[in-house]
mmCIF file of C-alpha atoms and ligand atoms in Angstrom:
data_model
loop_
_atom_site.group_PDB
_atom_site.id
_atom_site.type_symbol
_atom_site.label_atom_id
_atom_site.label_comp_id
_atom_site.label_asym_id
_atom_site.label_seq_id
_atom_site.Cartn_x
_atom_site.Cartn_y
_atom_site.Cartn_z
ATOM 1 C CA MET A 1 43.038 -52.834 -5.728
ATOM 2 C CA ALA A 2 40.541 -53.268 -9.031
ATOM 3 C CA ALA A 3 37.054 -52.536 -7.273
ATOM 4 C CA SER A 4 34.368 -54.577 -7.488
ATOM 5 C CA PRO A 5 32.967 -54.778 -10.413
ATOM 6 C CA ARG A 6 29.456 -54.019 -8.887
ATOM 7 C CA ALA A 7 29.751 -50.764 -7.443
ATOM 8 C CA PRO A 8 29.527 -48.862 -9.706
ATOM 9 C CA VAL A 9 26.370 -50.622 -11.003
ATOM 10 C CA ALA A 10 25.265 -49.802 -7.544
ATOM 11 C CA ALA A 11 25.710 -45.605 -7.755
ATOM 12 C CA THR A 12 24.149 -45.903 -10.986
ATOM 13 C CA LEU A 13 21.290 -47.259 -9.293
ATOM 14 C CA PHE A 14 20.912 -45.043 -6.548
ATOM 15 C CA ALA A 15 22.145 -42.347 -9.128
ATOM 16 C CA VAL A 16 18.551 -42.875 -10.665
ATOM 17 C CA VAL A 17 16.817 -43.938 -7.766
ATOM 18 C CA ALA A 18 17.685 -40.166 -6.134
ATOM 19 C CA PHE A 19 16.678 -38.345 -9.276
ATOM 20 C CA LEU A 20 13.206 -40.111 -9.601
ATOM 21 C CA MET A 21 12.556 -39.532 -6.258
ATOM 22 C CA THR A 22 13.325 -35.706 -6.676
ATOM 23 C CA ARG A 23 10.910 -36.039 -9.828
ATOM 24 C CA CYS A 24 8.623 -37.253 -7.333
ATOM 25 C CA ALA A 25 8.333 -35.654 -4.757
ATOM 26 C CA VAL A 26 6.962 -31.845 -6.167
ATOM 27 C CA ALA A 27 7.441 -28.850 -4.690
ATOM 28 C CA GLU A 28 4.918 -27.137 -2.508
ATOM 29 C CA PRO A 29 4.596 -23.509 -1.819
ATOM 30 C CA PRO A 30 3.540 -23.688 2.223
ATOM 31 C CA PRO A 31 -0.342 -25.280 3.327
ATOM 32 C CA SER A 32 -1.077 -21.906 4.589
ATOM 33 C CA GLU A 33 -0.653 -20.753 0.613
ATOM 34 C CA ARG A 34 -2.402 -23.784 -0.679
ATOM 35 C CA SER A 35 -5.533 -23.410 2.493
ATOM 36 C CA ALA A 36 -6.510 -19.720 1.712
ATOM 37 C CA LEU A 37 -6.253 -20.348 -2.159
ATOM 38 C CA LEU A 38 -9.361 -23.229 -1.249
ATOM 39 C CA ALA A 39 -10.254 -20.786 1.745
ATOM 40 C CA PHE A 40 -11.179 -17.951 -1.120
ATOM 41 C CA LEU A 41 -12.421 -19.696 -4.197
ATOM 42 C CA THR A 42 -15.211 -21.729 -1.609
ATOM 43 C CA ALA A 43 -16.206 -18.317 -0.594
ATOM 44 C CA THR A 44 -16.706 -16.373 -3.286
ATOM 45 C CA ARG A 45 -18.215 -19.103 -5.653
ATOM 46 C CA GLN A 46 -20.555 -20.864 -3.527
ATOM 47 C CA HIS A 47 -23.276 -20.178 -6.150
ATOM 48 C CA GLU A 48 -21.253 -21.081 -9.442
ATOM 49 C CA ARG A 49 -21.272 -24.872 -10.512
ATOM 50 C CA ARG A 50 -18.490 -24.743 -13.281
ATOM 51 C CA SER A 51 -15.698 -26.435 -11.393
ATOM 52 C CA LEU A 52 -12.134 -24.655 -11.997
ATOM 53 C CA GLY A 53 -10.238 -27.612 -11.010
ATOM 54 C CA TRP A 54 -8.357 -26.420 -7.904
ATOM 55 C CA ASP A 55 -8.164 -30.867 -6.967
ATOM 56 C CA ALA A 56 -6.869 -30.880 -3.756
ATOM 57 C CA SER A 57 -5.299 -33.691 -4.333
ATOM 58 C CA ALA A 58 -3.509 -31.523 -7.223
ATOM 59 C CA PRO A 59 -0.289 -30.105 -7.150
ATOM 60 C CA THR A 60 -1.537 -26.504 -6.360
ATOM 61 C CA CYS A 61 1.638 -24.878 -8.747
ATOM 62 C CA GLY A 62 -1.292 -26.904 -11.472
ATOM 63 C CA TRP A 63 -3.906 -25.275 -10.226
ATOM 64 C CA ALA A 64 -5.746 -22.977 -12.779
ATOM 65 C CA GLY A 65 -4.994 -19.563 -12.845
ATOM 66 C CA VAL A 66 -2.289 -20.123 -10.026
ATOM 67 C CA THR A 67 1.097 -19.200 -10.445
ATOM 68 C CA CYS A 68 3.755 -20.243 -8.087
ATOM 69 C CA ASP A 69 8.382 -19.000 -8.505
ATOM 70 C CA ALA A 70 10.821 -21.872 -10.200
ATOM 71 C CA ALA A 71 10.952 -23.335 -6.944
ATOM 72 C CA ASN A 72 7.291 -23.838 -6.858
ATOM 73 C CA SER A 73 7.993 -23.284 -3.495
ATOM 74 C CA THR A 74 5.180 -20.102 -3.011
ATOM 75 C CA VAL A 75 2.559 -18.499 -5.077
ATOM 76 C CA VAL A 76 3.145 -15.242 -7.239
ATOM 77 C CA ALA A 77 0.326 -15.341 -9.085
ATOM 78 C CA VAL A 78 -3.399 -15.566 -9.235
ATOM 79 C CA ARG A 79 -5.105 -14.933 -12.485
ATOM 80 C CA LEU A 80 -8.908 -15.627 -12.376
ATOM 81 C CA PRO A 81 -10.510 -13.644 -14.960
ATOM 82 C CA GLY A 82 -13.808 -13.626 -15.855
ATOM 83 C CA VAL A 83 -14.754 -17.796 -13.865
ATOM 84 C CA GLY A 84 -18.214 -16.032 -11.752
ATOM 85 C CA ILE A 85 -16.899 -15.331 -9.416
ATOM 86 C CA ALA A 86 -19.213 -13.692 -6.882
ATOM 87 C CA GLY A 87 -18.730 -11.943 -3.222
ATOM 88 C CA ALA A 88 -16.161 -9.850 -1.101
ATOM 89 C CA ILE A 89 -13.255 -11.591 -0.662
ATOM 90 C CA PRO A 90 -12.720 -12.485 2.421
ATOM 91 C CA ARG A 91 -9.694 -11.447 5.191
ATOM 92 C CA GLY A 92 -7.533 -14.140 5.386
ATOM 93 C CA THR A 93 -7.926 -15.840 2.270
ATOM 94 C CA LEU A 94 -6.195 -13.808 -0.683
ATOM 95 C CA GLY A 95 -3.897 -12.104 1.953
ATOM 96 C CA ARG A 96 -2.236 -14.267 3.466
ATOM 97 C CA LEU A 97 -0.233 -15.442 0.092
ATOM 98 C CA ALA A 98 2.389 -13.667 1.502
ATOM 99 C CA ASN A 99 5.225 -13.589 -1.878
ATOM 100 C CA LEU A 100 2.118 -12.397 -4.710
ATOM 101 C CA ARG A 101 3.031 -10.306 -7.312
ATOM 102 C CA VAL A 102 -0.031 -10.071 -9.622
ATOM 103 C CA LEU A 103 -3.932 -9.615 -8.402
ATOM 104 C CA SER A 104 -6.612 -11.129 -11.729
ATOM 105 C CA LEU A 105 -9.753 -11.479 -11.738
ATOM 106 C CA ARG A 106 -11.463 -9.074 -13.777
ATOM 107 C CA ALA A 107 -14.978 -9.219 -14.870
ATOM 108 C CA ASN A 108 -16.458 -11.520 -11.930
ATOM 109 C CA ARG A 109 -18.799 -9.542 -9.519
ATOM 110 C CA VAL A 110 -16.334 -9.256 -6.510
ATOM 111 C CA VAL A 111 -18.613 -6.903 -4.947
ATOM 112 C CA GLY A 112 -17.420 -4.135 -1.617
ATOM 113 C CA THR A 113 -13.696 -3.197 -0.753
ATOM 114 C CA ILE A 114 -10.651 -5.266 -0.649
ATOM 115 C CA PRO A 115 -9.206 -6.610 2.273
ATOM 116 C CA GLY A 116 -6.673 -4.997 4.599
ATOM 117 C CA ASP A 117 -3.956 -8.142 4.608
ATOM 118 C CA LEU A 118 -4.165 -8.353 0.854
ATOM 119 C CA LEU A 119 -3.928 -4.187 0.789
ATOM 120 C CA ARG A 120 -0.362 -4.616 2.960
ATOM 121 C CA LEU A 121 1.014 -7.854 1.041
ATOM 122 C CA PRO A 122 4.579 -6.490 0.521
ATOM 123 C CA ARG A 123 5.573 -7.235 -2.771
ATOM 124 C CA LEU A 124 2.110 -6.352 -4.646
ATOM 125 C CA ARG A 125 3.243 -5.751 -8.290
ATOM 126 C CA ALA A 126 0.163 -5.543 -9.527
ATOM 127 C CA LEU A 127 -3.678 -5.493 -9.040
ATOM 128 C CA TYR A 128 -6.409 -6.283 -12.466
ATOM 129 C CA LEU A 129 -9.695 -5.611 -10.548
ATOM 130 C CA GLN A 130 -11.861 -4.205 -13.529
ATOM 131 C CA GLN A 131 -15.190 -4.220 -14.195
ATOM 132 C CA ASN A 132 -16.114 -5.785 -10.546
ATOM 133 C CA LEU A 133 -18.914 -4.987 -8.780
ATOM 134 C CA LEU A 134 -16.515 -2.612 -5.458
ATOM 135 C CA SER A 135 -17.492 0.311 -3.637
ATOM 136 C CA GLY A 136 -17.135 2.584 -1.508
ATOM 137 C CA ALA A 137 -15.332 5.347 -0.903
ATOM 138 C CA THR A 138 -11.862 4.128 0.863
ATOM 139 C CA ILE A 139 -10.402 1.246 -1.611
ATOM 140 C CA LEU A 140 -8.040 4.396 -3.448
ATOM 141 C CA THR A 141 -7.365 5.658 -0.248
ATOM 142 C CA ARG A 142 -6.397 1.969 1.560
ATOM 143 C CA ILE A 143 -4.804 1.300 -2.184
ATOM 144 C CA ALA A 144 -2.365 4.546 -1.302
ATOM 145 C CA ARG A 145 -0.406 3.336 1.615
ATOM 146 C CA LEU A 146 0.913 0.119 0.101
ATOM 147 C CA GLY A 147 4.726 1.294 -0.127
ATOM 148 C CA GLY A 148 6.648 2.042 -2.958
ATOM 149 C CA GLY A 149 6.015 -1.015 -4.928
ATOM 150 C CA LEU A 150 2.892 -0.874 -6.685
ATOM 151 C CA GLU A 151 3.564 -0.756 -10.868
ATOM 152 C CA ARG A 152 -0.138 -1.549 -12.068
ATOM 153 C CA LEU A 153 -3.081 -0.295 -10.738
ATOM 154 C CA VAL A 154 -6.221 -0.858 -13.055
ATOM 155 C CA LEU A 155 -10.045 -0.785 -10.721
ATOM 156 C CA SER A 156 -11.559 0.603 -14.203
ATOM 157 C CA ARG A 157 -15.822 -0.470 -14.280
ATOM 158 C CA ASN A 158 -16.365 -0.450 -10.538
ATOM 159 C CA ASN A 159 -18.652 1.173 -8.543
ATOM 160 C CA LEU A 160 -15.474 3.405 -6.492
ATOM 161 C CA SER A 161 -16.514 6.834 -5.020
ATOM 162 C CA GLY A 162 -14.907 9.469 -2.646
ATOM 163 C CA HIS A 163 -12.243 11.615 -4.092
ATOM 164 C CA ILE A 164 -8.210 10.109 -5.548
ATOM 165 C CA PRO A 165 -5.944 10.685 -2.982
ATOM 166 C CA SER A 166 -3.043 12.614 -3.084
ATOM 167 C CA ALA A 167 -1.481 10.110 -1.211
ATOM 168 C CA LEU A 168 -1.267 7.659 -4.414
ATOM 169 C CA GLY A 169 1.689 10.159 -4.954
ATOM 170 C CA ASN A 170 3.698 8.084 -3.081
ATOM 171 C CA LEU A 171 3.340 4.499 -5.151
ATOM 172 C CA THR A 172 6.415 5.999 -6.968
ATOM 173 C CA ALA A 173 6.462 2.498 -9.202
ATOM 174 C CA LEU A 174 3.513 3.119 -10.912
ATOM 175 C CA GLN A 175 3.216 2.947 -14.711
ATOM 176 C CA VAL A 176 -0.522 2.208 -15.477
ATOM 177 C CA VAL A 177 -3.179 3.471 -13.434
ATOM 178 C CA ARG A 178 -6.918 2.883 -15.267
ATOM 179 C CA LEU A 179 -10.176 4.890 -12.734
ATOM 180 C CA ASP A 180 -11.963 5.037 -15.981
ATOM 181 C CA GLY A 181 -15.654 3.962 -14.908
ATOM 182 C CA ASN A 182 -16.193 4.725 -11.625
ATOM 183 C CA ARG A 183 -18.408 7.731 -9.199
ATOM 184 C CA LEU A 184 -14.794 9.242 -8.733
ATOM 185 C CA SER A 185 -15.589 12.646 -7.399
ATOM 186 C CA GLY A 186 -13.857 15.635 -6.366
ATOM 187 C CA SER A 187 -10.606 16.869 -7.829
ATOM 188 C CA ILE A 188 -7.937 15.537 -9.305
ATOM 189 C CA PRO A 189 -4.235 15.893 -7.259
ATOM 190 C CA SER A 190 -1.438 17.276 -7.774
ATOM 191 C CA MET A 191 1.072 14.961 -7.874
ATOM 192 C CA ILE A 192 4.595 13.829 -9.564
ATOM 193 C CA LEU A 193 4.489 10.132 -11.298
ATOM 194 C CA ALA A 194 7.678 9.779 -13.154
ATOM 195 C CA GLY A 195 7.135 6.438 -14.586
ATOM 196 C CA LEU A 196 3.757 6.962 -15.081
ATOM 197 C CA ALA A 197 2.698 5.719 -19.499
ATOM 198 C CA VAL A 198 -1.177 4.803 -19.136
ATOM 199 C CA PHE A 199 -3.882 6.845 -16.881
ATOM 200 C CA ASN A 200 -7.060 7.253 -17.356
ATOM 201 C CA VAL A 201 -9.642 8.593 -15.266
ATOM 202 C CA SER A 202 -12.511 9.669 -17.847
ATOM 203 C CA ASN A 203 -16.443 8.678 -16.974
ATOM 204 C CA ASN A 204 -16.426 9.813 -13.434
ATOM 205 C CA ASP A 205 -17.652 13.016 -12.014
ATOM 206 C CA LEU A 206 -14.649 14.871 -11.710
ATOM 207 C CA SER A 207 -14.113 18.819 -11.002
ATOM 208 C CA GLY A 208 -12.239 21.604 -11.162
ATOM 209 C CA SER A 209 -9.079 22.161 -13.640
ATOM 210 C CA ILE A 210 -6.414 18.368 -14.460
ATOM 211 C CA PRO A 211 -3.165 19.324 -13.172
ATOM 212 C CA LYS A 212 0.047 20.350 -15.126
ATOM 213 C CA SER A 213 2.005 16.800 -14.626
ATOM 214 C CA PHE A 214 -1.397 15.171 -16.098
ATOM 215 C CA ALA A 215 -1.313 17.087 -18.927
ATOM 216 C CA ARG A 216 0.576 14.939 -20.735
ATOM 217 C CA PHE A 217 -1.563 12.398 -21.392
ATOM 218 C CA PRO A 218 -4.931 12.503 -24.431
ATOM 219 C CA PRO A 219 -8.070 13.771 -23.604
ATOM 220 C CA ASP A 220 -9.607 10.694 -23.704
ATOM 221 C CA SER A 221 -7.546 10.216 -20.915
ATOM 222 C CA PHE A 222 -10.343 12.358 -18.921
ATOM 223 C CA ALA A 223 -13.898 12.583 -21.165
ATOM 224 C CA GLY A 224 -16.568 11.647 -19.782
ATOM 225 C CA ASN A 225 -16.232 14.246 -16.572
ATOM 226 C CA ARG A 226 -18.814 17.410 -16.781
ATOM 227 C CA HIS A 227 -16.500 19.469 -14.659
ATOM 228 C CA LEU A 228 -13.209 18.705 -15.864
ATOM 229 C CA CYS A 229 -10.848 21.586 -17.754
ATOM 230 C CA GLY A 230 -7.639 22.758 -19.051
ATOM 231 C CA ASP A 231 -4.861 21.189 -20.982
ATOM 232 C CA PRO A 232 -5.864 18.515 -22.009
ATOM 233 C CA LEU A 233 -10.061 19.272 -22.739
ATOM 234 C CA PRO A 234 -10.621 22.832 -22.915
ATOM 235 C CA PRO A 235 -9.413 25.680 -20.440
ATOM 236 C CA CYS A 236 -11.278 26.067 -17.528
ATOM 237 C CA GLY A 237 -13.909 29.327 -16.928
ATOM 238 C CA GLY A 238 -14.616 28.459 -20.939
ATOM 239 C CA SER A 239 -12.473 29.569 -24.234
ATOM 240 C CA ARG A 240 -12.483 33.189 -24.955
ATOM 241 C CA LEU A 241 -13.346 33.505 -28.590
HETATM 242 C C1 NAG B 301 6.042 -27.043 -10.395
HETATM 243 O O1 NAG B 301 4.436 -27.745 -10.178
HETATM 244 C C2 NAG B 301 4.728 -27.463 -12.420
HETATM 245 C C3 NAG B 301 3.301 -28.062 -11.957
HETATM 246 O O2 NAG B 301 2.430 -29.390 -11.041
HETATM 247 C C4 NAG B 301 4.617 -29.060 -12.066
HETATM 248 O O3 NAG B 301 4.566 -28.959 -13.436
HETATM 249 C C5 NAG B 301 6.564 -28.764 -12.352
HETATM 250 O O4 NAG B 301 8.068 -29.067 -12.397
HETATM 251 C C6 NAG B 301 6.712 -27.856 -10.974
HETATM 252 N N1 NAG B 301 8.058 -28.106 -11.196
HETATM 253 C C7 NAG B 301 9.195 -27.800 -9.873
HETATM 254 C C8 NAG B 301 10.583 -27.236 -10.194
HETATM 255 O O5 NAG B 301 8.826 -28.428 -9.556
HETATM 256 C C1 NAG B 302 -22.783 1.244 -5.401
HETATM 257 O O1 NAG B 302 -22.316 1.356 -4.493
HETATM 258 C C2 NAG B 302 -23.071 2.732 -3.975
HETATM 259 C C3 NAG B 302 -23.007 3.002 -2.241
HETATM 260 O O2 NAG B 302 -21.476 4.019 -2.577
HETATM 261 C C4 NAG B 302 -24.624 1.664 -3.850
HETATM 262 O O3 NAG B 302 -25.675 1.816 -2.944
HETATM 263 C C5 NAG B 302 -24.697 0.956 -4.997
HETATM 264 O O4 NAG B 302 -26.089 -0.113 -4.836
HETATM 265 C C6 NAG B 302 -23.997 0.712 -5.270
HETATM 266 N N1 NAG B 302 -23.961 -0.146 -7.062
HETATM 267 C C7 NAG B 302 -24.238 -1.267 -7.379
HETATM 268 C C8 NAG B 302 -24.095 -1.489 -8.755
HETATM 269 O O5 NAG B 302 -23.427 -2.228 -6.882
HETATM 270 C C1 NAG B 303 2.016 10.076 1.839
HETATM 271 O O1 NAG B 303 1.832 11.537 0.659
HETATM 272 C C2 NAG B 303 0.792 11.579 2.003
HETATM 273 C C3 NAG B 303 0.275 13.276 1.306
HETATM 274 O O2 NAG B 303 0.582 13.792 -0.345
HETATM 275 C C4 NAG B 303 1.349 12.101 3.426
HETATM 276 O O3 NAG B 303 0.641 12.999 4.770
HETATM 277 C C5 NAG B 303 2.130 10.936 3.839
HETATM 278 O O4 NAG B 303 3.045 10.783 4.793
HETATM 279 C C6 NAG B 303 2.502 9.719 2.861
HETATM 280 N N1 NAG B 303 3.170 9.079 3.299
HETATM 281 C C7 NAG B 303 3.003 8.379 3.594
HETATM 282 C C8 NAG B 303 2.925 6.643 3.864
HETATM 283 O O5 NAG B 303 1.202 8.027 3.402
HETATM 284 C C1 NAG B 304 -9.620 5.978 -21.036
HETATM 285 O O1 NAG B 304 -10.567 4.733 -20.969
HETATM 286 C C2 NAG B 304 -11.572 5.210 -21.394
HETATM 287 C C3 NAG B 304 -12.658 3.805 -20.973
HETATM 288 O O2 NAG B 304 -12.955 4.205 -19.616
HETATM 289 C C4 NAG B 304 -11.168 4.041 -23.148
HETATM 290 O O3 NAG B 304 -12.696 4.812 -24.686
HETATM 291 C C5 NAG B 304 -10.151 5.442 -23.894
HETATM 292 O O4 NAG B 304 -9.809 5.163 -24.711
HETATM 293 C C6 NAG B 304 -8.863 5.356 -22.663
HETATM 294 N N1 NAG B 304 -8.227 5.757 -22.956
HETATM 295 C C7 NAG B 304 -6.668 5.695 -22.509
HETATM 296 C C8 NAG B 304 -6.085 6.700 -23.225
HETATM 297 O O5 NAG B 304 -6.055 5.172 -22.100
#
């Protein structure tokens, strides 16, 4: 019952071909994610000649600043710091990256607000949008409605105005909140964020006494607000010398 001597050879050849086929068929995120990324870039780099090398014929997961999951089946992070992005983030672009966890667009010229679809992404963990031209009073209010998952919120050095909403206290996973260098006004609401390790609201226009739950942060977390007082800053109502 000797098998034909060719059978093992055929099996080996089949295995090699199958292996090569899986290597060549590069896994890709769904076309909707690819087109969402291209639409974002088209809308925000119209005045910029330098290319990011997002070659439509190359695999999406190989594009500069784009990170996929282990199986290359979905985009999980977009990091494009200081690449000359200019303009507002259009609705229906980054907001279509359903599994996005990390977005960094720091040190660009992103203007206006953050579209609602982006702020509804259920897996968003980190938002690094410092050193841009984001403005208005609604961004923080809408971020506060994100749900529980956000861990890092960095909006330093933008043009945000309005109050810090107390609803931010609903984001119980927050570890880092940096809002320094904006035009925020009003008082700091009392919030219990047990996991918060970094909190910085320096260089705004905040006033009133610092809630007890924030007294554990250093004075320079609050510096540059002329009307803010209380621990760790000097006491309210003048010092009793
Ligand atoms: C994912 O895509 C990158 C970039 O194209 C590639 O280098 C890597 O081998 C791919 N990994 C898988 C598991 O397909
Ligand atoms: C900052 O925002 C205000 C409106 O809130 C706007 O009038 C002003 O031009 C903005 N400044 C910059 C530098 O974008
Ligand atoms: C968030 O907190 C505010 C008050 O701080 C509360 O009114 C609201 O119901 C909470 N939940 C959501 C989803 O905003
Ligand atoms: C807060 O931010 C300012 C810049 O606006 C920086 O100088 C300061 O060191 C920061 N402090 C903390 C505790 O993060």
